[in-house]
PDB file of C-alpha atoms in Angstrom:
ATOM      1  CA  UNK U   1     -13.564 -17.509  30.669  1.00 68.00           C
ATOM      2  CA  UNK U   2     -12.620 -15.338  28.057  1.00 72.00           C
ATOM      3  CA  UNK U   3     -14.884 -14.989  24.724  1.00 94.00           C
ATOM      4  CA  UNK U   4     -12.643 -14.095  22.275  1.00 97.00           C
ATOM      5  CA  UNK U   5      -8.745 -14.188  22.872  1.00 97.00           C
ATOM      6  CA  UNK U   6      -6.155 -13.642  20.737  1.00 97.00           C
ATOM      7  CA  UNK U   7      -1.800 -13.949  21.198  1.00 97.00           C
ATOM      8  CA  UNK U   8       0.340 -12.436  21.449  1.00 97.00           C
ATOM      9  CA  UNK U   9      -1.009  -9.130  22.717  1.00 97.00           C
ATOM     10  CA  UNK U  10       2.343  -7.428  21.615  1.00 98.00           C
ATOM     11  CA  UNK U  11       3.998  -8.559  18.258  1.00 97.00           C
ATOM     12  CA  UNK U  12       7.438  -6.088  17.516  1.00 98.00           C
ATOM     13  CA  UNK U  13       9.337  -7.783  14.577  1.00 97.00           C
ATOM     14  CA  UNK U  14      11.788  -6.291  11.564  1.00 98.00           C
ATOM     15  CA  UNK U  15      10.392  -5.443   8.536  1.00 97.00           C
ATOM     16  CA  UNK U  16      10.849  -8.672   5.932  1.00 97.00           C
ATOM     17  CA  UNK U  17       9.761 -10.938   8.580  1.00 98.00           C
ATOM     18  CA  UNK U  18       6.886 -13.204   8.861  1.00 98.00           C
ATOM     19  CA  UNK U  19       4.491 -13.696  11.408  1.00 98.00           C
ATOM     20  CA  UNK U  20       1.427 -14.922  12.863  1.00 98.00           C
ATOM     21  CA  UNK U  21      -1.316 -13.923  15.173  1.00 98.00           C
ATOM     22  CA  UNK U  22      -3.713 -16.267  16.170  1.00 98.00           C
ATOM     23  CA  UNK U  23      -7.615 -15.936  17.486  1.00 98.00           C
ATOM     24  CA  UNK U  24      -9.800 -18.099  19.250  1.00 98.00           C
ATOM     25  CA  UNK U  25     -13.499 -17.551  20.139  1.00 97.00           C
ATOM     26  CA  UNK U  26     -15.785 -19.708  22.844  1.00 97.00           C
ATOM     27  CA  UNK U  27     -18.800 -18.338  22.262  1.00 96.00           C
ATOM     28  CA  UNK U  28     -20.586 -21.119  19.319  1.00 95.00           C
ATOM     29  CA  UNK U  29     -20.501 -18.412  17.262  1.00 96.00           C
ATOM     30  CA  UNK U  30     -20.362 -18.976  12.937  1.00 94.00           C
ATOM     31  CA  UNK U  31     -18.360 -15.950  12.047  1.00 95.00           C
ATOM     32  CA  UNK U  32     -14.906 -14.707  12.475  1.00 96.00           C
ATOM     33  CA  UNK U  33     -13.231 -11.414  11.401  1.00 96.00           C
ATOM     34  CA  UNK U  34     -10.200  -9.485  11.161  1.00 97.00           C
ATOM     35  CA  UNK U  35      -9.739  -5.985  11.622  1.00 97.00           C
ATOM     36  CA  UNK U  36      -7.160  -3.266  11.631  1.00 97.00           C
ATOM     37  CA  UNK U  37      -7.147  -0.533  13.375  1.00 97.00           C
ATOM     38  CA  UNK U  38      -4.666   2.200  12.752  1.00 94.00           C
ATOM     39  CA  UNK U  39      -3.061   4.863  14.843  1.00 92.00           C
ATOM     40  CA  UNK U  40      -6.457   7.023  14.057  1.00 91.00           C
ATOM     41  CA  UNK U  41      -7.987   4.544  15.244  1.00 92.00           C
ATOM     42  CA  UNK U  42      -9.879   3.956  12.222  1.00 93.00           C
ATOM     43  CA  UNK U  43     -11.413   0.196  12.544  1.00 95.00           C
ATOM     44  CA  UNK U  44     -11.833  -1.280   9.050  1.00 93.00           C
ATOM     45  CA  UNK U  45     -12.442  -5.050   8.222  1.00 94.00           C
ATOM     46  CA  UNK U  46     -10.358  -7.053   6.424  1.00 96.00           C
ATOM     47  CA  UNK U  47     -11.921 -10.682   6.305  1.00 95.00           C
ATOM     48  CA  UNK U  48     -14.223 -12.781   7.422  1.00 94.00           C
ATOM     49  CA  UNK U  49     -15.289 -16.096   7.738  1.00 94.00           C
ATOM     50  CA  UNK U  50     -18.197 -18.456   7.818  1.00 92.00           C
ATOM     51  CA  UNK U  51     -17.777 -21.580   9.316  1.00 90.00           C
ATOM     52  CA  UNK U  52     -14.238 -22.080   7.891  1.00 87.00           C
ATOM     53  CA  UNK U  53     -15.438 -20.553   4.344  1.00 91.00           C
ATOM     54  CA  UNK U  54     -13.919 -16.763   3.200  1.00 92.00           C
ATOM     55  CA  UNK U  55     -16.974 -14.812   2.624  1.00 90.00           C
ATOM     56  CA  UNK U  56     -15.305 -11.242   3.445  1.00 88.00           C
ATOM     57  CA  UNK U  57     -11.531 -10.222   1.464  1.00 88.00           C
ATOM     58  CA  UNK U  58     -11.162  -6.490   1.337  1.00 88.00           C
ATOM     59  CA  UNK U  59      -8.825  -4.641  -0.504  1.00 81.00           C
ATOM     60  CA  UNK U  60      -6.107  -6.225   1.481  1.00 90.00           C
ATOM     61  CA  UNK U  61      -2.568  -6.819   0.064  1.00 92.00           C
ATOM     62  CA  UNK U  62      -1.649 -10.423  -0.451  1.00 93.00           C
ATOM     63  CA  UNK U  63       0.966 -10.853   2.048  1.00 96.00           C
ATOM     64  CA  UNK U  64      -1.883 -11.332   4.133  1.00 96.00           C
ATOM     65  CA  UNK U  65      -3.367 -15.000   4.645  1.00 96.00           C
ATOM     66  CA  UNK U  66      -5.940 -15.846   6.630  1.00 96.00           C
ATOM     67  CA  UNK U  67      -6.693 -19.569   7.635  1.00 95.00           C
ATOM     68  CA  UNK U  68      -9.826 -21.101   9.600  1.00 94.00           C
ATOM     69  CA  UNK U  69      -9.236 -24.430  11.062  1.00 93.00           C
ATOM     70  CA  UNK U  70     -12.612 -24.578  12.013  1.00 93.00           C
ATOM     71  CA  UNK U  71     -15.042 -22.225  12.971  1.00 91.00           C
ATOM     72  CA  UNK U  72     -13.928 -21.626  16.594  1.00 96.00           C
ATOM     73  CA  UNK U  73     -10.189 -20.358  15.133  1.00 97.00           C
ATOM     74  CA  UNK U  74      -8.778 -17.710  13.250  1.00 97.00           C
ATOM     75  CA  UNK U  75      -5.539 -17.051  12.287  1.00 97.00           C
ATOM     76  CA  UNK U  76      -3.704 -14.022  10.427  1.00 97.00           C
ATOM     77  CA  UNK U  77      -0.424 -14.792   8.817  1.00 97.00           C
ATOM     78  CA  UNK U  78       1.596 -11.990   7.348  1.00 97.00           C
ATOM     79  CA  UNK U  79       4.431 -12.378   5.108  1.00 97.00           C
ATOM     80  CA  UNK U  80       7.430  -9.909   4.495  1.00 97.00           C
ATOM     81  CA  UNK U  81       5.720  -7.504   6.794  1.00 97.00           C
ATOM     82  CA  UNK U  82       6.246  -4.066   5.945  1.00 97.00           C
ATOM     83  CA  UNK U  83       6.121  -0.531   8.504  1.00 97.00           C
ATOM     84  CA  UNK U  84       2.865   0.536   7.016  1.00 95.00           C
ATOM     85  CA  UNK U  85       1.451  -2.892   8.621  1.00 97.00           C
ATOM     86  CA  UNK U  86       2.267  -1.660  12.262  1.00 97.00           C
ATOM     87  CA  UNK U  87      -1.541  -1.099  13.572  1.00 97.00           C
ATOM     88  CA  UNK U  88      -3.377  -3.094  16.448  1.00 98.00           C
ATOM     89  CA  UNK U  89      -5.064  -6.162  14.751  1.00 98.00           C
ATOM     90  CA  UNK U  90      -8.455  -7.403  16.305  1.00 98.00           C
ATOM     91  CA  UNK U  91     -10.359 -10.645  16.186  1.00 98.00           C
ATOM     92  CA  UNK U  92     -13.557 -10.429  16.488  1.00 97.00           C
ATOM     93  CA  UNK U  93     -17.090 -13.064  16.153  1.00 97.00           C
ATOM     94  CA  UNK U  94     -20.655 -12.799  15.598  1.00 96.00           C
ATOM     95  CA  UNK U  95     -23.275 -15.395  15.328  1.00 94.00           C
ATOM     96  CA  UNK U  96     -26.146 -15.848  12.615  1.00 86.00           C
ATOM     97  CA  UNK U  97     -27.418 -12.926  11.235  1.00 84.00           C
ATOM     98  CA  UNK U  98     -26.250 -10.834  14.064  1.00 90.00           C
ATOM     99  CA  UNK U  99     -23.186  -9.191  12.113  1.00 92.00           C
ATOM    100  CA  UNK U 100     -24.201  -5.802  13.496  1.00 94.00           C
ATOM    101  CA  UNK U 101     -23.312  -7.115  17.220  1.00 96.00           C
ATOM    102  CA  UNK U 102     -19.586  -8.895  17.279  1.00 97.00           C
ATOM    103  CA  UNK U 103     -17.402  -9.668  20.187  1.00 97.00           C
ATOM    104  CA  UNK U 104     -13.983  -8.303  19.822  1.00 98.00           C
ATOM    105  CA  UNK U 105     -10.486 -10.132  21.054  1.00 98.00           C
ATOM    106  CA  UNK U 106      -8.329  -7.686  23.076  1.00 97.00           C
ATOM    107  CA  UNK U 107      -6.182  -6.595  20.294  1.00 98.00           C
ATOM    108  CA  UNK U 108      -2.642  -7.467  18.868  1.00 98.00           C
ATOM    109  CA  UNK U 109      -0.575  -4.385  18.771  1.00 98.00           C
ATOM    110  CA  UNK U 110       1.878  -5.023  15.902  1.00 98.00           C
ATOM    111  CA  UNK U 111       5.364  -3.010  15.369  1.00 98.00           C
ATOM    112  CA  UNK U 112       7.162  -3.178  12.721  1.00 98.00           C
ATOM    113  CA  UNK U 113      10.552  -1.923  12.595  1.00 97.00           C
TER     114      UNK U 113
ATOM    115  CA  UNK M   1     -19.097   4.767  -1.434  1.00 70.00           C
ATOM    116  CA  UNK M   2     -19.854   3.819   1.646  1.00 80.00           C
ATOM    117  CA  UNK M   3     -19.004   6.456   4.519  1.00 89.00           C
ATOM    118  CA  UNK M   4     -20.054   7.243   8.512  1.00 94.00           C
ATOM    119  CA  UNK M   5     -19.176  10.637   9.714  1.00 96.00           C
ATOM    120  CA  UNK M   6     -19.387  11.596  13.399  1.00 97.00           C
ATOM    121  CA  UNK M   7     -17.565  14.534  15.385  1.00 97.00           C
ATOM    122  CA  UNK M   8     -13.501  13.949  15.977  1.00 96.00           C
ATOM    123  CA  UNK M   9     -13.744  14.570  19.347  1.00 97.00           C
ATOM    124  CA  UNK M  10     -16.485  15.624  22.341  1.00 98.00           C
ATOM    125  CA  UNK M  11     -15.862  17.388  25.847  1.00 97.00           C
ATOM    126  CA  UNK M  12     -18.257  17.127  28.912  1.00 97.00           C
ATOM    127  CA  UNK M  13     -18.306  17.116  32.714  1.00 97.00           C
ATOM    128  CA  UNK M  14     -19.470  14.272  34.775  1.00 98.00           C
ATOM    129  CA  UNK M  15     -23.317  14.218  35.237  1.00 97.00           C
ATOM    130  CA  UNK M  16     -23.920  15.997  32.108  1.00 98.00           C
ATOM    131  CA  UNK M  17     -25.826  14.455  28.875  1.00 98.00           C
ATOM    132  CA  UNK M  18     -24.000  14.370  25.781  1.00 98.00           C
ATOM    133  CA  UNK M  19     -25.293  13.361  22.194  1.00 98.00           C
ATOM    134  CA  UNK M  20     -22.975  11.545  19.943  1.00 98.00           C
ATOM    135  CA  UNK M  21     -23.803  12.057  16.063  1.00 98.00           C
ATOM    136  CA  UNK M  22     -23.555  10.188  13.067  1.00 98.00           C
ATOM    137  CA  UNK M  23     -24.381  10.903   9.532  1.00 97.00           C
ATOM    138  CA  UNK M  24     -24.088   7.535   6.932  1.00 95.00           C
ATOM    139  CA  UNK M  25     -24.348   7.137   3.470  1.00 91.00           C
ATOM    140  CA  UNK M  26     -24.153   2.616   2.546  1.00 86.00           C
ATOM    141  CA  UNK M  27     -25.460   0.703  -0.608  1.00 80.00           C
ATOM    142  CA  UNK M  28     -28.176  -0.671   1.210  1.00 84.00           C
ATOM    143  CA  UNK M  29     -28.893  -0.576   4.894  1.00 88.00           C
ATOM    144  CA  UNK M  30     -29.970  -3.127   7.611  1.00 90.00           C
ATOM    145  CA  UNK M  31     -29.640  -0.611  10.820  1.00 94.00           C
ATOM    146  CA  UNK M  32     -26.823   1.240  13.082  1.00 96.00           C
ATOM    147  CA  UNK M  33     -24.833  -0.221  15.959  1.00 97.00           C
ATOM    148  CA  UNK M  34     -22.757   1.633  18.466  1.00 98.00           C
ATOM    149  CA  UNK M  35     -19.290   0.258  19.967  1.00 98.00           C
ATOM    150  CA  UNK M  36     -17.221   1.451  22.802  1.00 98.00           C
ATOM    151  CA  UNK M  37     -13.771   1.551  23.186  1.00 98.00           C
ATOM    152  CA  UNK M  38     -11.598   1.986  25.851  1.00 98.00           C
ATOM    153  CA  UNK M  39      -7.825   3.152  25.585  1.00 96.00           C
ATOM    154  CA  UNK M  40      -5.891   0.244  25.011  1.00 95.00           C
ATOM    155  CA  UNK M  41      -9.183  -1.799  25.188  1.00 97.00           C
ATOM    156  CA  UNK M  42     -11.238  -3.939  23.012  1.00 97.00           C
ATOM    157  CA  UNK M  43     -14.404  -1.881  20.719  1.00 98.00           C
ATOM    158  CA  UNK M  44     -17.808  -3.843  22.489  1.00 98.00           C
ATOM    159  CA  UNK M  45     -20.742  -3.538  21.455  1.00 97.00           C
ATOM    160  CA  UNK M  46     -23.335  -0.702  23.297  1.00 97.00           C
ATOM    161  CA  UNK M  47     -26.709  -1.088  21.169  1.00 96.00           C
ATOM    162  CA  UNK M  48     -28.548  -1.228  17.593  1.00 96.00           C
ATOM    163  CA  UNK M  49     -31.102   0.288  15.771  1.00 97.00           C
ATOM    164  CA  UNK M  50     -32.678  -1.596  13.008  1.00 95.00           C
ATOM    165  CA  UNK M  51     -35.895   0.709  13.059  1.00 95.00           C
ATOM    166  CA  UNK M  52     -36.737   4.267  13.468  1.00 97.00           C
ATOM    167  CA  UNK M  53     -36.788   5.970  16.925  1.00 97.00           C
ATOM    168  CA  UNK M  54     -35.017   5.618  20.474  1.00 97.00           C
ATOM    169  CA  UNK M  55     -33.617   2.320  21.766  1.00 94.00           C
ATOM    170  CA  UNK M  56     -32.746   2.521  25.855  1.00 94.00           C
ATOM    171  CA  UNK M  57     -30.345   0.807  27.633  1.00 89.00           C
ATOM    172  CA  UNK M  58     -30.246   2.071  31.000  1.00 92.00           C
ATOM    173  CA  UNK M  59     -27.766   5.543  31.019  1.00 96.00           C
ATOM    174  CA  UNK M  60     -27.614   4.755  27.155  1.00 96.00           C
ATOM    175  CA  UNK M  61     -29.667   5.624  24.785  1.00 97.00           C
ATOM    176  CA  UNK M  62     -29.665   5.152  20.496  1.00 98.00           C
ATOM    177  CA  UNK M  63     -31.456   6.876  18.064  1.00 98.00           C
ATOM    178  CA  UNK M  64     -32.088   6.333  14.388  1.00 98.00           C
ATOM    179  CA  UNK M  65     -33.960   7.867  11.749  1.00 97.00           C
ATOM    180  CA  UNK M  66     -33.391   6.243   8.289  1.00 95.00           C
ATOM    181  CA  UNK M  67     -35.408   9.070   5.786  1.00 94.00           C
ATOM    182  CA  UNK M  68     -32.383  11.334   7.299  1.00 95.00           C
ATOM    183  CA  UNK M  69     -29.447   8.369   7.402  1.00 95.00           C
ATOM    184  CA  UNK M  70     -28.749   9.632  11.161  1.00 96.00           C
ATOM    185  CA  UNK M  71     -28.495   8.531  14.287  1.00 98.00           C
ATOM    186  CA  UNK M  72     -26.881   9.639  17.621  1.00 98.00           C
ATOM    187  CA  UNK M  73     -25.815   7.841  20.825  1.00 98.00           C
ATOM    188  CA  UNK M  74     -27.016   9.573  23.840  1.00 98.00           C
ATOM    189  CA  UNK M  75     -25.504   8.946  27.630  1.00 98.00           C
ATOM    190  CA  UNK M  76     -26.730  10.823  30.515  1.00 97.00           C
ATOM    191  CA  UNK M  77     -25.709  11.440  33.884  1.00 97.00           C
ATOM    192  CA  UNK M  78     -21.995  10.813  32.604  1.00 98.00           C
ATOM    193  CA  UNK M  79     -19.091   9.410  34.692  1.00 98.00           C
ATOM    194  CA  UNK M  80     -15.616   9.534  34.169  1.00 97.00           C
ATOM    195  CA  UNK M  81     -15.429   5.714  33.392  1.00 97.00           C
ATOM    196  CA  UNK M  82     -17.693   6.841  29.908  1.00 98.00           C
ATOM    197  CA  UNK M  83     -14.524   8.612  28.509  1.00 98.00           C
ATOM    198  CA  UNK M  84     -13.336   6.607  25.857  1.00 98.00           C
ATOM    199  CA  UNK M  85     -14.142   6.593  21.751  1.00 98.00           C
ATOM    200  CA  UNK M  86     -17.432   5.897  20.640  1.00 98.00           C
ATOM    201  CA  UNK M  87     -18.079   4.390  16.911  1.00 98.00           C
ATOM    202  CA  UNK M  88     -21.094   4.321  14.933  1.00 97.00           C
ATOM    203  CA  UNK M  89     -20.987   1.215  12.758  1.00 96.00           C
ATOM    204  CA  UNK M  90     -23.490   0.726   9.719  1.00 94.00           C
ATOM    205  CA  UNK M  91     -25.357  -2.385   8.418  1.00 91.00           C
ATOM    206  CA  UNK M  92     -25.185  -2.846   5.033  1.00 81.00           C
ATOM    207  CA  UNK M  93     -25.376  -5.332   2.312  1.00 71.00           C
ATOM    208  CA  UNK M  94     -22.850  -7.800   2.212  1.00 75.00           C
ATOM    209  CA  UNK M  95     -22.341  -8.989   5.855  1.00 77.00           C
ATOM    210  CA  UNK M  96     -19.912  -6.623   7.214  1.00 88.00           C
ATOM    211  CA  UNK M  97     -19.546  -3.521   9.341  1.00 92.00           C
ATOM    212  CA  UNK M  98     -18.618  -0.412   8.589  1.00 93.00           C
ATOM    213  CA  UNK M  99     -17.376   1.712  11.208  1.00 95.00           C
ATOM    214  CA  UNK M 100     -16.984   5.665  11.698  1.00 95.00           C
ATOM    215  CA  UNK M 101     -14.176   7.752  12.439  1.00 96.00           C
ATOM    216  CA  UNK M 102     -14.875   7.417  16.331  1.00 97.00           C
ATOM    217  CA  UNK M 103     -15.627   9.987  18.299  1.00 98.00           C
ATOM    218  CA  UNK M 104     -13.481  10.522  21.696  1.00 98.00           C
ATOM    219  CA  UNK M 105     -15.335  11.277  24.496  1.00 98.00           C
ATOM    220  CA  UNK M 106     -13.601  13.217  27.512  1.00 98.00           C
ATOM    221  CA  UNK M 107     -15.569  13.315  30.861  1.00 98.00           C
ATOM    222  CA  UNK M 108     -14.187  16.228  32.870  1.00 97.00           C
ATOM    223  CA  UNK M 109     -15.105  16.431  36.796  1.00 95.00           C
TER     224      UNK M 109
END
């Protein structure tokens, strides 16, 4: 069984478009992220969320929505999506007070065109 | 600010030890975590230091020492399956992670 999954693995769209990326976790845990990682590989958060509350919004432009059905899903929705978005997003959980060890999804490579 | 530093990039041959650095500076600080990634694969999580000294997990090892806000991940008797980037990832205030530059690790035979 797969802890944390996320779809697509590949996303290549034009820039304008909108799309989604979507995260599950099977684990129990309480809290979900998203990261981005960019082609230096440089991992940096962008939210998080406690049972289905936003406790985390970095710096992160607007065109980007998250949304937490409940606390097992997390989705990413990005509006007129832009080159400078192209990165691999991950997904990744934690439970408690354990924030320093999370379980990462297997990554959404984004293109944008 | 908050900031990790750790070398760009580290070369070794299989069997060899290596020590992987990192140097942070975070408004407040619960302890250091290490993460391995792959190519193409997912960071996961290798080990964390909340107090001072050596944690061991079997080939792995992590050190911290918080008067000098460094630590180092140290794996011995390498294999070529260890190549991949390593991150240090600090605990501060605020419920979050924040991750290092990565360090790529190439295991030569």
């Amino acid at each position: 069984d797969t802890a944390v999954s996320q779809t697509p693995k590949y996303l290549v769209t034009q820039m304008g478009n909108d799309k989604s990326i979507k995260c599950e976790q099977n684990l129990g845990h309480d809290t979900m992220y998203w990261y981005k990682q960019d082609s230096k590989k440089f991992l940096k958060i962008m939210f998080s969320y406690n049972n289905k509350e936003l406790i985390i919004n970095e710096t992160v432009p607007n065109r980007f929505s998250p949304k937490s059905p409940d606390k097992a899903h997390l989705n990413l929705h990005i509006n007129s999506l832009e080159l400078g978005d192209s990165a691999v997003y991950f997904c990744a959980s934690s439970q408690g007070d354990n924030t320093y060890e999370q379980y990462f999804g297997p990554g959404t490579r984004l293109t944008v065109t | 600010g908050q900031s990790l530093e750790q070398p760009s990039e580290v070369t070794a041959v299989e069997g060899a030890i290596v020590q992987i650095n990192c140097t942070y500076q975070t408004s407040g600080f619960y302890g250091l975590s290490w993460y391995q990634q792959h190519d193409g694969g997912a960071p996961t999580f290798l080990s964390y230091n909340a107090l001072d000294g050596l944690e061991e997990t079997g080939r792995f090892s992590s050190f911290l020492s918080r008067s000098d806000s460094y630590g180092y991940l140290l794996l011995q008797e390498l294999q070529m399956k260890d190549s991949a980037s390593y991150f240090c990832a600090a605990y501060p205030q605020g419920g979050k992670l924040i991750f290092g530059q990565g360090t790529e690790l190439s295991v030569k035979p």
